[in-house]
């Protein structure tokens, strides 16, 4: 629930900045509710444990071998053991309440809108990677730059002009000068 | 005396307008390419291999070696100014230099980096000139046993400079060692952990992961609060850009130490550039009078690793020229360049083509001087990057990081890896896990596995073989010293509160500590 709430709040903040007027009252939740945070952490822990177990199982499958002739699974098993040991230690730290270092004042101020911006940049990056081969790097680069500038809360004129210049500039530098095959666009 | 005469003749031959122009252009192009995230020297030299053919023989090589040095400097520029390193040595420099840039000392930091870079490279070249004959014998003594011990030493030494608690360190090291296991098994060449995906057969490359762990994570931090970091004020005039006397005094000895460390490490096959920088950073931190202050940004922390990095580059080239075997991807590409230009590196090079050899050494020195001369006046231009508002910088960084990640192998998968590594890197930073440990695990992991398994095959499973070889034994003794000496010093000093593996939470690379934590550490 908390995560879903980041989207409208984040969008609202961006729009408020662009329009220069407040939209409605101050949102109730500035940070993720504690229950949502716990769910996120629990899901993360379960995912990590499953990942570690599956990795260790695969390592055993590749063959541990012997000290005279180590198999393909021995080194990965040592690596995952180091990780598992560290994770157990971190679990103890979590129980003791010393896992996460205290936040600085400026970090505490980061709210749901900030979480939205960071998530949006990540999602936009993934979309950029996926669509570039289809629509070509010029269009995808311009769209990506414009949307990131918009999400980051730049003024509208700077978002449009800067985004177009950045996208085309990146194309000129990386494709034109450095001859990188970023993707010409096969779908349109 | 013969060596000096030969070097003087080399300078005489290299001081031609074409060679000088090649050195200047190479230094400039290298710096410009190195500033771009993801653009490693390997990529830069590969791009310029064919254009360098326009120049005759040695002049083309002058261009390529100048590009090598220039790219290293360029990477440290983006590390200091934006906390976006592309390679492991620059990640160390970012740790010491980025906090300085955020504190308004970018100009002096860049000037010191440029000078240290020159000092390191020249020391390396002097070493090359003096010990060229001895180098080949030394390098040939390094087999799988010595490399395994060296990597073990590297990991332990790294743990001494790492931040965070022991469990967090183990988590970072474990992840770092696990990532390179994806792909072909180095000995049996069977695919591992690829989940049947052919794109994963080649495994993960270092550059996209480093770009994600540090650069993308930095971008996410900017996105979370773009107003937290105000554009840095940059002083006007040359005086504001140049280091003060105290800053030179801190950087000078550090450069000298880094140069020697770098040259020694640079001769060793393997990830010598990274190990050299880490070792130098470790040395500077150990020698620092106030470690808490050192962790908040340090000129010695910039100068030492930067000098070590460039001295190691010189030593890398020295190894390549004297024994003719490229041990790293970048020397592999450079080797191809040497062959393209008609120079055949190897033990006979000095005997068969002394004129070309010494001209190349002299030209590399000129190239480094060109790099210094070019970059000192350009410090004022580079630091203008700090004036860009963070809201706008985010889009610039996002594009550069993603395309930079793509550039190494022309792979969209690498871009996805960068994004995922960014999310992981941000999470790790928030809980205080040292990402440098992860990067080194990633770098050394494949070499450790390969060489350890070879050693066990050679010795029939006898671990005592590590004590039988002198270099290996020496490295093991060094490892024990690295572990024990600081503990003894800690006991002797009593007042020294530095724990074995636990450092202040404020020392996460790129962090500018809060006032509260500053007070705590003071």
XYZ file of C-alpha atoms in Angstrom:
710
model
C 0.000 0.000 0.000
C 2.805 2.327 0.956
C 4.672 1.651 -2.253
C 1.578 2.263 -4.377
C 1.084 5.586 -2.608
C 4.469 6.821 -3.816
C 3.192 7.154 -7.388
C 0.375 9.730 -6.933
C 2.305 11.667 -4.294
C 5.443 11.760 -6.402
C 3.552 12.780 -9.536
C 1.740 15.458 -7.579
C 5.008 16.913 -6.345
C 6.411 17.035 -9.861
C 3.260 18.692 -11.217
C 3.180 21.176 -8.340
C 6.751 22.161 -9.158
C 6.065 22.469 -12.882
C 2.837 24.491 -12.455
C 4.126 26.531 -9.550
C 0.915 26.063 -7.503
C 0.078 23.641 -4.683
C -2.404 20.890 -5.599
C -4.666 20.179 -2.611
C -3.592 19.691 0.969
C -0.287 18.292 2.185
C -0.332 14.474 1.840
C -0.784 12.512 5.057
C 2.036 10.037 4.454
C 5.448 11.600 3.852
C 7.245 8.311 4.464
C 6.367 4.662 4.001
C 4.050 3.344 6.748
C 5.790 0.961 9.150
C 3.692 -2.058 8.049
C 4.578 -1.484 4.393
C 8.232 -1.176 5.340
C 8.084 -4.460 7.229
C 6.453 -6.183 4.259
C 9.163 -4.865 1.914
C 11.905 -6.077 4.265
C 10.245 -9.488 4.759
C 9.872 -10.001 0.996
C 13.503 -8.995 0.522
C 14.744 -11.400 3.199
C 12.738 -14.311 1.771
C 14.047 -13.548 -1.745
C 17.665 -13.435 -0.531
C 17.306 -16.720 1.391
C 15.740 -18.463 -1.611
C 18.497 -17.079 -3.872
C 21.271 -18.272 -1.549
C 19.749 -21.761 -1.222
C 19.252 -22.133 -4.982
C 22.788 -20.922 -5.694
C 24.284 -23.338 -3.139
C 22.192 -26.191 -4.576
C 23.475 -25.435 -8.085
C 27.059 -25.242 -6.789
C 26.755 -28.732 -5.297
C 25.278 -29.900 -8.601
C 28.411 -28.717 -10.501
C 30.552 -30.989 -8.296
C 32.630 -30.039 -5.285
C 35.502 -32.410 -6.127
C 38.383 -32.814 -3.686
C 41.274 -30.643 -2.491
C 43.516 -32.476 -5.006
C 41.135 -31.723 -7.825
C 38.586 -29.043 -6.908
C 35.369 -29.316 -8.900
C 33.448 -26.522 -10.584
C 31.204 -26.133 -7.540
C 33.834 -25.824 -4.795
C 34.717 -22.162 -5.276
C 31.076 -21.012 -5.671
C 30.221 -22.959 -2.517
C 32.997 -21.168 -0.595
C 31.764 -17.814 -1.955
C 28.131 -18.472 -0.998
C 29.249 -19.693 2.436
C 30.998 -16.351 3.011
C 27.789 -14.585 1.970
C 25.606 -16.810 4.181
C 27.883 -16.195 7.164
C 27.649 -12.458 6.578
C 23.865 -12.604 6.249
C 23.548 -14.457 9.560
C 25.719 -11.780 11.164
C 23.569 -9.053 9.629
C 20.428 -10.764 10.940
C 21.949 -10.595 14.422
C 22.719 -6.908 13.859
C 19.113 -6.355 12.759
C 17.801 -7.967 15.928
C 20.155 -5.772 17.983
C 19.035 -2.707 16.041
C 22.526 -1.856 14.764
C 22.076 -2.922 11.135
C 21.239 0.417 9.547
C 23.476 3.380 10.381
C 21.631 6.445 11.692
C 20.403 8.684 8.897
C 21.770 12.165 8.388
C 19.242 15.003 8.636
C 19.139 15.555 4.873
C 18.498 11.850 4.297
C 15.626 11.866 6.785
C 13.984 14.595 4.765
C 13.727 12.336 1.711
C 10.079 11.439 1.440
C 7.721 9.464 -0.766
C 8.191 11.915 -3.632
C 11.914 11.175 -3.532
C 11.252 7.440 -3.583
C 8.998 8.036 -6.594
C 11.678 9.975 -8.463
C 14.323 7.305 -7.833
C 11.943 4.485 -8.803
C 10.862 6.417 -11.886
C 14.468 6.887 -13.049
C 15.065 3.138 -12.661
C 11.853 2.215 -14.504
C 12.582 4.746 -17.282
C 16.095 3.322 -17.646
C 14.706 -0.191 -18.094
C 12.145 1.062 -20.641
C 14.915 2.942 -22.508
C 16.986 -0.252 -22.707
C 14.022 -2.288 -23.926
C 12.707 0.118 -26.565
C 15.991 1.397 -28.039
C 16.453 -1.534 -30.450
C 12.904 -0.973 -31.727
C 12.544 2.803 -31.982
C 16.213 3.723 -32.371
C 18.563 5.504 -30.012
C 17.785 9.032 -31.249
C 14.095 8.871 -30.335
C 14.565 6.750 -27.218
C 17.437 8.961 -26.027
C 15.389 12.148 -26.435
C 12.299 10.622 -24.769
C 14.391 9.226 -21.908
C 16.183 12.508 -21.282
C 12.931 14.536 -21.453
C 11.126 12.186 -19.059
C 14.006 12.037 -16.564
C 14.291 15.833 -16.603
C 10.509 16.075 -16.102
C 10.466 13.610 -13.220
C 13.405 15.389 -11.603
C 11.308 18.550 -11.532
C 13.100 20.806 -14.020
C 11.236 23.719 -15.577
C 9.175 22.745 -18.622
C 11.234 24.704 -21.158
C 14.472 23.237 -19.782
C 12.919 19.775 -19.777
C 12.018 19.998 -23.467
C 15.026 21.888 -24.811
C 17.537 20.150 -22.540
C 16.050 16.719 -23.209
C 16.170 17.120 -26.981
C 19.726 18.476 -26.889
C 20.894 15.740 -24.518
C 19.334 12.926 -26.529
C 20.664 14.173 -29.853
C 24.024 15.104 -28.329
C 24.446 11.600 -26.942
C 23.632 10.195 -30.382
C 26.135 12.508 -32.078
C 28.894 11.615 -29.614
C 28.417 7.901 -29.150
C 27.030 6.874 -32.523
C 28.442 9.614 -34.742
C 31.940 9.964 -33.284
C 32.547 6.739 -31.355
C 30.553 4.522 -33.762
C 28.652 2.581 -31.102
C 25.851 0.406 -32.546
C 23.239 1.620 -30.054
C 20.250 0.590 -32.162
C 18.924 2.105 -35.373
C 15.326 1.154 -34.745
C 13.839 -1.806 -36.527
C 10.222 -1.502 -35.469
C 9.214 1.780 -37.119
C 75.600 5.246 -18.587
C 74.694 3.339 -21.703
C 71.078 3.416 -20.592
C 71.214 7.182 -20.068
C 72.784 7.724 -23.480
C 70.225 5.478 -25.094
C 67.421 7.394 -23.339
C 68.876 10.736 -24.434
C 69.030 9.477 -27.995
C 65.440 8.340 -27.578
C 64.438 11.862 -26.535
C 66.329 13.219 -29.529
C 64.376 10.938 -31.836
C 61.036 11.523 -30.116
C 61.196 15.308 -30.147
C 59.807 15.561 -33.647
C 56.758 17.679 -34.443
C 54.742 14.589 -35.412
C 55.565 12.687 -32.203
C 54.817 15.749 -30.075
C 51.521 16.285 -31.857
C 50.641 12.596 -31.420
C 51.419 12.819 -27.681
C 49.281 15.948 -27.254
C 46.355 14.625 -29.274
C 46.539 11.244 -27.543
C 46.564 12.828 -24.075
C 43.641 15.086 -24.963
C 41.560 12.354 -26.607
C 42.320 9.936 -23.786
C 41.192 12.429 -21.153
C 38.023 13.300 -23.072
C 37.123 9.640 -23.562
C 38.092 8.675 -20.005
C 35.736 11.271 -18.523
C 32.796 9.437 -20.084
C 31.457 6.765 -17.726
C 32.246 3.228 -18.858
C 34.908 4.269 -21.316
C 37.905 2.249 -20.177
C 41.412 2.517 -21.670
C 40.723 -0.797 -23.413
C 37.777 0.714 -25.275
C 39.615 3.968 -25.993
C 42.690 2.252 -27.432
C 40.542 -0.197 -29.404
C 38.604 2.716 -30.930
C 41.812 4.512 -31.911
C 43.768 1.496 -33.205
C 42.760 2.017 -36.808
C 43.021 5.851 -36.806
C 46.532 5.498 -35.310
C 47.587 3.719 -38.500
C 47.540 7.131 -40.188
C 50.754 7.854 -38.289
C 54.046 6.198 -39.095
C 55.386 3.412 -36.846
C 56.425 4.743 -33.472
C 54.360 7.930 -33.755
C 51.203 5.834 -33.848
C 52.340 4.047 -30.690
C 53.027 7.370 -29.021
C 49.395 8.257 -29.694
C 48.115 4.966 -28.241
C 50.215 5.079 -25.069
C 49.255 8.735 -24.519
C 45.605 7.652 -24.853
C 46.220 4.960 -22.199
C 47.556 7.519 -19.693
C 44.939 10.108 -20.693
C 42.039 7.719 -20.156
C 43.287 6.828 -16.675
C 43.366 10.531 -15.816
C 39.948 11.124 -17.386
C 38.406 8.359 -15.290
C 39.761 9.935 -12.126
C 38.269 13.282 -13.239
C 34.729 11.897 -13.375
C 35.386 10.005 -10.125
C 36.469 13.149 -8.258
C 33.887 15.500 -9.743
C 30.810 13.271 -10.020
C 31.571 10.080 -8.070
C 31.151 8.098 -11.289
C 34.248 5.909 -11.636
C 34.422 3.389 -14.472
C 37.177 1.192 -13.139
C 38.370 -0.018 -9.750
C 41.371 2.365 -9.365
C 39.121 5.361 -9.955
C 36.675 4.011 -7.367
C 39.428 4.375 -4.748
C 40.240 7.885 -5.969
C 36.524 8.783 -5.800
C 36.483 7.775 -2.157
C 39.156 10.312 -1.278
C 38.466 12.950 -3.937
C 34.688 13.269 -4.242
C 34.187 14.539 -0.679
C 36.875 17.149 -1.441
C 34.977 18.252 -4.542
C 31.741 18.543 -2.565
C 33.628 20.640 -0.025
C 34.607 23.114 -2.751
C 38.176 21.826 -3.181
C 37.739 20.293 -6.622
C 40.348 22.533 -8.253
C 43.187 21.612 -5.890
C 42.093 17.948 -5.950
C 42.266 17.836 -9.765
C 45.575 19.706 -9.856
C 47.041 17.266 -7.356
C 45.632 14.303 -9.276
C 47.264 15.626 -12.475
C 50.620 16.146 -10.776
C 50.528 12.780 -9.010
C 49.603 11.148 -12.280
C 52.680 12.693 -13.905
C 54.935 11.727 -10.970
C 53.692 8.150 -11.021
C 54.074 7.743 -14.754
C 57.567 9.227 -14.811
C 58.682 7.045 -11.875
C 57.352 4.043 -13.754
C 59.210 5.063 -16.902
C 62.449 5.606 -14.974
C 61.980 2.140 -13.501
C 61.406 0.801 -16.974
C 64.581 2.466 -18.232
C 66.734 1.297 -15.338
C 65.446 -2.213 -14.779
C 64.142 -3.265 -18.178
C 66.448 -6.284 -18.270
C 65.678 -7.461 -14.739
C 61.937 -7.061 -15.150
C 61.455 -10.018 -17.428
C 63.158 -12.403 -14.948
C 61.030 -11.111 -12.075
C 57.740 -11.394 -13.944
C 58.531 -14.902 -15.146
C 58.701 -16.018 -11.482
C 54.987 -15.403 -11.064
C 52.989 -18.583 -11.532
C 49.582 -19.678 -10.227
C 50.954 -20.237 -6.701
C 52.302 -16.691 -6.385
C 49.212 -15.151 -7.982
C 46.893 -17.060 -5.606
C 48.844 -15.786 -2.585
C 48.956 -12.285 -4.033
C 45.170 -12.226 -4.436
C 44.725 -13.574 -0.915
C 47.001 -10.778 0.310
C 45.031 -8.254 -1.747
C 41.717 -9.321 -0.230
C 43.039 -9.241 3.348
C 44.702 -5.853 2.786
C 41.448 -4.571 1.357
C 39.515 -5.758 4.398
C 41.743 -3.512 6.474
C 40.578 -0.417 4.593
C 36.980 -1.519 4.274
C 34.082 0.108 6.032
C 31.286 -1.401 8.052
C 31.004 -4.337 10.394
C 32.455 -7.804 9.744
C 29.097 -9.326 8.644
C 28.602 -6.513 6.124
C 32.125 -7.012 4.841
C 31.481 -10.733 4.386
C 28.251 -10.014 2.530
C 30.035 -7.634 0.154
C 32.902 -10.054 -0.403
C 30.542 -13.005 -0.870
C 28.466 -11.182 -3.499
C 31.635 -9.961 -5.213
C 33.071 -13.462 -5.400
C 29.775 -14.984 -6.548
C 28.981 -12.669 -9.475
C 31.921 -13.803 -11.659
C 30.994 -17.466 -11.196
C 28.232 -16.896 -13.753
C 29.445 -18.098 -17.141
C 32.008 -20.675 -18.178
C 33.961 -22.547 -15.499
C 37.576 -21.367 -16.013
C 39.062 -24.883 -15.799
C 36.402 -27.329 -17.024
C 34.714 -24.769 -19.351
C 31.224 -25.947 -18.410
C 28.543 -23.246 -18.089
C 27.590 -22.363 -14.520
C 24.622 -20.430 -13.093
C 23.501 -19.302 -16.547
C 19.947 -20.641 -16.116
C 20.147 -21.781 -19.716
C 20.536 -18.247 -21.086
C 23.183 -18.024 -23.800
C 23.671 -14.312 -23.118
C 25.019 -15.214 -19.673
C 27.662 -17.626 -20.987
C 30.266 -14.854 -21.152
C 29.472 -13.835 -17.594
C 29.237 -10.327 -16.210
C 31.746 -7.667 -17.124
C 33.316 -5.514 -14.417
C 32.563 -2.092 -15.923
C 28.725 -2.300 -15.973
C 28.693 -3.541 -12.384
C 31.048 -0.767 -11.174
C 29.033 1.835 -13.072
C 25.868 0.544 -11.435
C 27.174 0.045 -7.914
C 28.707 3.514 -7.690
C 27.401 5.685 -10.555
C 23.793 4.529 -10.815
C 23.495 4.424 -7.024
C 24.747 8.021 -6.958
C 22.106 8.924 -9.536
C 19.370 7.360 -7.391
C 20.565 9.393 -4.443
C 20.357 12.583 -6.491
C 16.848 11.564 -7.599
C 15.714 10.963 -4.026
C 16.653 14.472 -2.975
C 17.947 16.737 -5.755
C 18.056 19.701 -3.408
C 20.307 17.997 -0.847
C 23.454 18.774 -2.803
C 23.680 22.335 -3.894
C 25.858 23.125 -6.905
C 29.371 23.606 -5.561
C 30.753 27.137 -5.572
C 33.922 27.330 -7.599
C 36.386 30.071 -6.782
C 37.551 32.394 -9.544
C 41.127 32.875 -10.610
C 44.112 30.620 -10.778
C 44.807 30.861 -7.047
C 41.466 29.256 -6.150
C 42.195 26.357 -8.476
C 45.703 25.635 -7.301
C 46.500 23.678 -4.152
C 47.789 25.482 -1.093
C 51.236 24.784 0.316
C 49.881 22.454 3.019
C 47.966 20.497 0.408
C 51.112 20.091 -1.714
C 52.978 18.977 1.405
C 50.380 16.289 2.039
C 50.323 15.164 -1.578
C 54.055 15.147 -2.354
C 55.202 12.263 -0.147
C 51.980 10.394 -0.921
C 52.764 10.654 -4.657
C 56.270 9.336 -4.058
C 55.020 6.381 -2.018
C 52.241 5.686 -4.494
C 54.688 5.761 -7.414
C 56.913 3.098 -5.862
C 53.966 0.943 -4.769
C 52.380 1.297 -8.198
C 55.505 0.358 -10.091
C 56.061 -2.777 -7.997
C 52.435 -3.895 -8.263
C 52.302 -2.971 -11.939
C 54.951 -5.530 -12.778
C 52.842 -8.333 -11.397
C 50.535 -10.143 -13.805
C 46.833 -9.706 -13.101
C 44.701 -6.808 -11.862
C 47.777 -4.799 -10.937
C 46.303 -1.323 -11.491
C 43.519 -1.951 -8.996
C 45.749 -3.632 -6.438
C 48.280 -0.810 -6.719
C 45.636 1.839 -6.026
C 44.110 -0.103 -3.143
C 47.530 -0.748 -1.600
C 48.478 2.918 -1.891
C 45.171 4.077 -0.373
C 45.720 1.601 2.428
C 49.240 2.946 3.031
C 48.058 6.571 3.074
C 45.219 5.828 5.451
C 47.572 3.976 7.785
C 49.982 6.911 7.788
C 47.262 9.540 8.219
C 47.472 11.411 11.512
C 43.703 11.752 11.741
C 41.913 8.889 10.034
C 38.447 10.303 10.607
C 39.536 13.422 8.742
C 41.187 11.304 6.041
C 37.890 9.488 5.533
C 36.160 12.811 4.904
C 38.334 13.453 1.850
C 42.095 13.669 1.595
C 44.660 15.072 -0.815
C 47.088 12.314 0.148
C 44.272 9.833 -0.538
C 43.959 11.270 -4.057
C 47.678 11.671 -4.769
C 48.872 8.258 -3.574
C 46.416 6.042 -5.479
C 46.603 8.275 -8.580
C 50.406 8.067 -8.663
C 50.187 4.320 -8.015
C 47.702 3.942 -10.844
C 49.935 5.657 -13.405
C 53.148 4.052 -12.176
C 51.371 0.716 -12.560
C 50.375 1.680 -16.122
C 54.065 2.350 -16.903
C 55.039 -0.936 -15.290
C 52.301 -2.737 -17.224
C 53.747 -1.378 -20.452
C 57.237 -2.296 -19.202
C 56.149 -5.910 -18.641
C 54.570 -5.990 -22.063
C 57.661 -4.591 -23.775
C 60.166 -6.785 -21.944
C 58.436 -10.169 -21.857
C 55.941 -9.714 -24.679
C 52.957 -11.266 -22.900
C 49.868 -9.108 -22.264
C 48.432 -9.993 -18.843
C 45.453 -7.625 -18.888
C 42.823 -6.753 -21.519
C 44.225 -3.256 -21.990
C 47.796 -4.474 -22.558
C 46.300 -7.057 -24.916
C 44.825 -4.291 -27.070
C 48.062 -2.316 -26.781
C 49.989 -5.414 -27.850
C 47.831 -5.555 -30.972
C 48.685 -1.880 -31.559
C 52.411 -2.595 -31.218
C 52.166 -5.384 -33.759
C 50.107 -3.220 -36.122
C 52.853 -0.605 -36.003
C 55.605 -3.145 -36.615
C 57.027 -3.386 -33.092
C 57.328 -6.901 -31.627
C 57.401 -6.749 -27.804
C 59.511 -9.389 -26.059
C 62.856 -10.083 -24.414
C 64.692 -9.367 -27.675
C 63.090 -5.979 -28.287
C 65.806 -3.921 -26.569
C 68.551 -5.831 -28.364
C 66.948 -5.944 -31.797
C 65.292 -2.518 -31.899
C 66.962 -0.333 -29.251
C 66.217 2.897 -31.114
C 62.499 2.194 -31.296
C 62.408 1.002 -27.673
C 64.052 4.113 -26.236
C 62.137 6.423 -28.529
C 58.915 4.890 -27.228
C 60.025 5.296 -23.595
C 60.987 8.930 -24.262
C 57.741 9.530 -26.122
C 55.707 8.155 -23.223
C 57.483 10.617 -20.913
C 56.676 13.434 -23.357
C 53.079 12.206 -23.538
C 52.786 12.464 -19.773
C 54.274 15.926 -19.766
C 51.713 16.836 -22.423
C 48.978 15.418 -20.192
C 50.140 17.582 -17.300
C 50.570 20.711 -19.407
C 47.149 20.229 -20.987
C 45.265 19.356 -17.852
C 46.552 21.998 -15.478
C 44.952 24.873 -17.401
C 41.888 22.732 -18.029
C 41.165 22.211 -14.325
C 39.097 25.395 -14.384
C 37.037 24.043 -17.272
C 36.465 20.584 -15.814
C 35.232 21.865 -12.466
C 32.471 23.803 -14.202
C 30.735 20.404 -14.188
C 30.116 20.965 -10.489
C 28.007 24.022 -11.269
C 25.379 21.966 -13.108
C 22.190 21.771 -10.993
C 21.584 18.240 -9.712
C 18.094 18.116 -11.251
C 19.651 18.494 -14.695
C 22.801 16.508 -13.971
C 20.642 13.455 -13.221
C 19.556 13.161 -16.866
C 23.114 13.686 -18.152
C 24.440 11.025 -15.795
C 21.617 8.604 -16.610
C 22.347 8.732 -20.345
C 26.121 8.601 -19.956
C 26.020 5.718 -17.486
C 23.663 3.597 -19.598
C 25.455 4.190 -22.896
C 28.843 3.833 -21.218
C 27.788 0.473 -19.878
C 26.683 -0.580 -23.371
C 29.927 0.560 -24.963
C 32.242 -2.150 -23.652
C 30.588 -5.160 -25.285
C 27.787 -3.524 -27.244
C 25.391 -5.389 -24.990
C 21.921 -4.314 -23.831
C 22.250 -6.920 -21.072
C 25.153 -4.917 -19.638
C 22.865 -1.876 -19.404
C 20.295 -3.934 -17.479
C 23.074 -5.222 -15.232
C 24.056 -1.609 -14.525
C 20.497 -0.692 -13.535
C 20.146 -3.729 -11.258
C 23.610 -3.127 -9.769
C 22.533 0.478 -9.160
C 19.501 -0.574 -7.130
C 21.589 -3.117 -5.218
C 24.386 -0.568 -4.743
C 21.981 2.010 -3.356
C 20.511 -0.557 -0.948
C 23.975 -1.676 0.162
C 25.036 1.901 0.747
C 21.963 2.597 2.853
C 22.721 -0.308 5.173
C 26.425 0.554 5.306
C 27.921 -2.245 3.187
C 31.228 -1.286 1.539
C 30.808 -1.533 -2.224
C 34.555 -1.344 -2.867
C 34.913 -4.791 -1.264
C 32.288 -6.100 -3.646
C 34.114 -4.606 -6.628
C 37.413 -6.174 -5.607
C 35.751 -9.539 -5.033
C 34.354 -9.242 -8.523
C 37.755 -8.340 -9.927
C 39.846 -10.922 -8.107
C 37.308 -13.743 -7.875
C 37.867 -15.334 -11.302
C 41.659 -15.094 -10.960
C 41.530 -16.558 -7.467
C 39.473 -19.545 -8.567
C 41.517 -20.193 -11.692
C 44.910 -19.950 -9.995
C 43.904 -21.794 -6.828
C 42.574 -24.723 -8.808
C 45.692 -24.765 -10.970
C 47.869 -24.699 -7.836
C 45.992 -27.571 -6.268
C 46.355 -29.522 -9.499
C 50.112 -28.835 -9.543
C 50.683 -29.732 -5.894
C 48.329 -32.683 -5.693
C 46.263 -30.936 -3.047
C 49.252 -30.035 -0.851
C 48.617 -26.617 0.720
C 52.223 -26.560 1.929
C 53.277 -25.535 -1.571
C 52.373 -21.953 -0.661
C 55.179 -22.000 1.928
C 57.741 -23.624 -0.348
C 58.000 -20.804 -2.887
C 59.903 -17.675 -1.733
C 57.612 -15.052 -3.315
C 54.521 -16.841 -2.048
C 56.022 -17.170 1.434
C 56.958 -13.477 1.415
C 53.414 -12.522 0.475
C 51.973 -14.732 3.218
C 54.267 -13.077 5.762
C 53.090 -9.693 4.471
C 49.475 -10.839 4.859
C 50.078 -11.818 8.475
C 51.788 -8.468 9.083
C 48.858 -6.588 7.568
C 46.565 -8.411 9.972
C 48.702 -8.334 13.089
C 50.667 -5.061 13.029
C 47.661 -2.718 13.212
C 46.307 -4.782 16.113
C 49.612 -4.438 17.964
C 49.692 -0.718 17.210
C 46.120 -0.462 18.459
C 47.128 -2.089 21.743
C 50.226 0.079 22.035
C 48.401 3.315 21.325
C 45.286 2.517 23.391
C 43.933 5.850 22.273
C 43.538 4.656 18.699
C 39.940 3.657 18.505
C 39.997 2.196 15.004
C 38.489 -1.276 15.149
C 39.772 -4.081 12.899
C 36.961 -3.949 10.416
C 34.536 -1.386 11.692
C 34.879 2.146 10.498
C 32.668 5.187 10.943
C 29.401 4.979 9.046
C 30.098 8.381 7.533
C 32.897 7.054 5.343
C 30.721 5.542 2.658
C 32.289 6.706 -0.603
C 30.817 9.905 -1.799
C 29.122 10.707 1.441
C 29.451 14.120 2.899
C 29.103 13.469 6.612
C 26.444 15.174 8.611
C 27.360 17.574 11.357
C 26.168 15.121 13.954
C 28.377 12.281 12.726
C 31.288 14.690 12.261
C 31.056 15.526 15.948
C 30.869 11.864 16.820
C 33.991 10.991 14.869
C 35.862 13.951 16.247
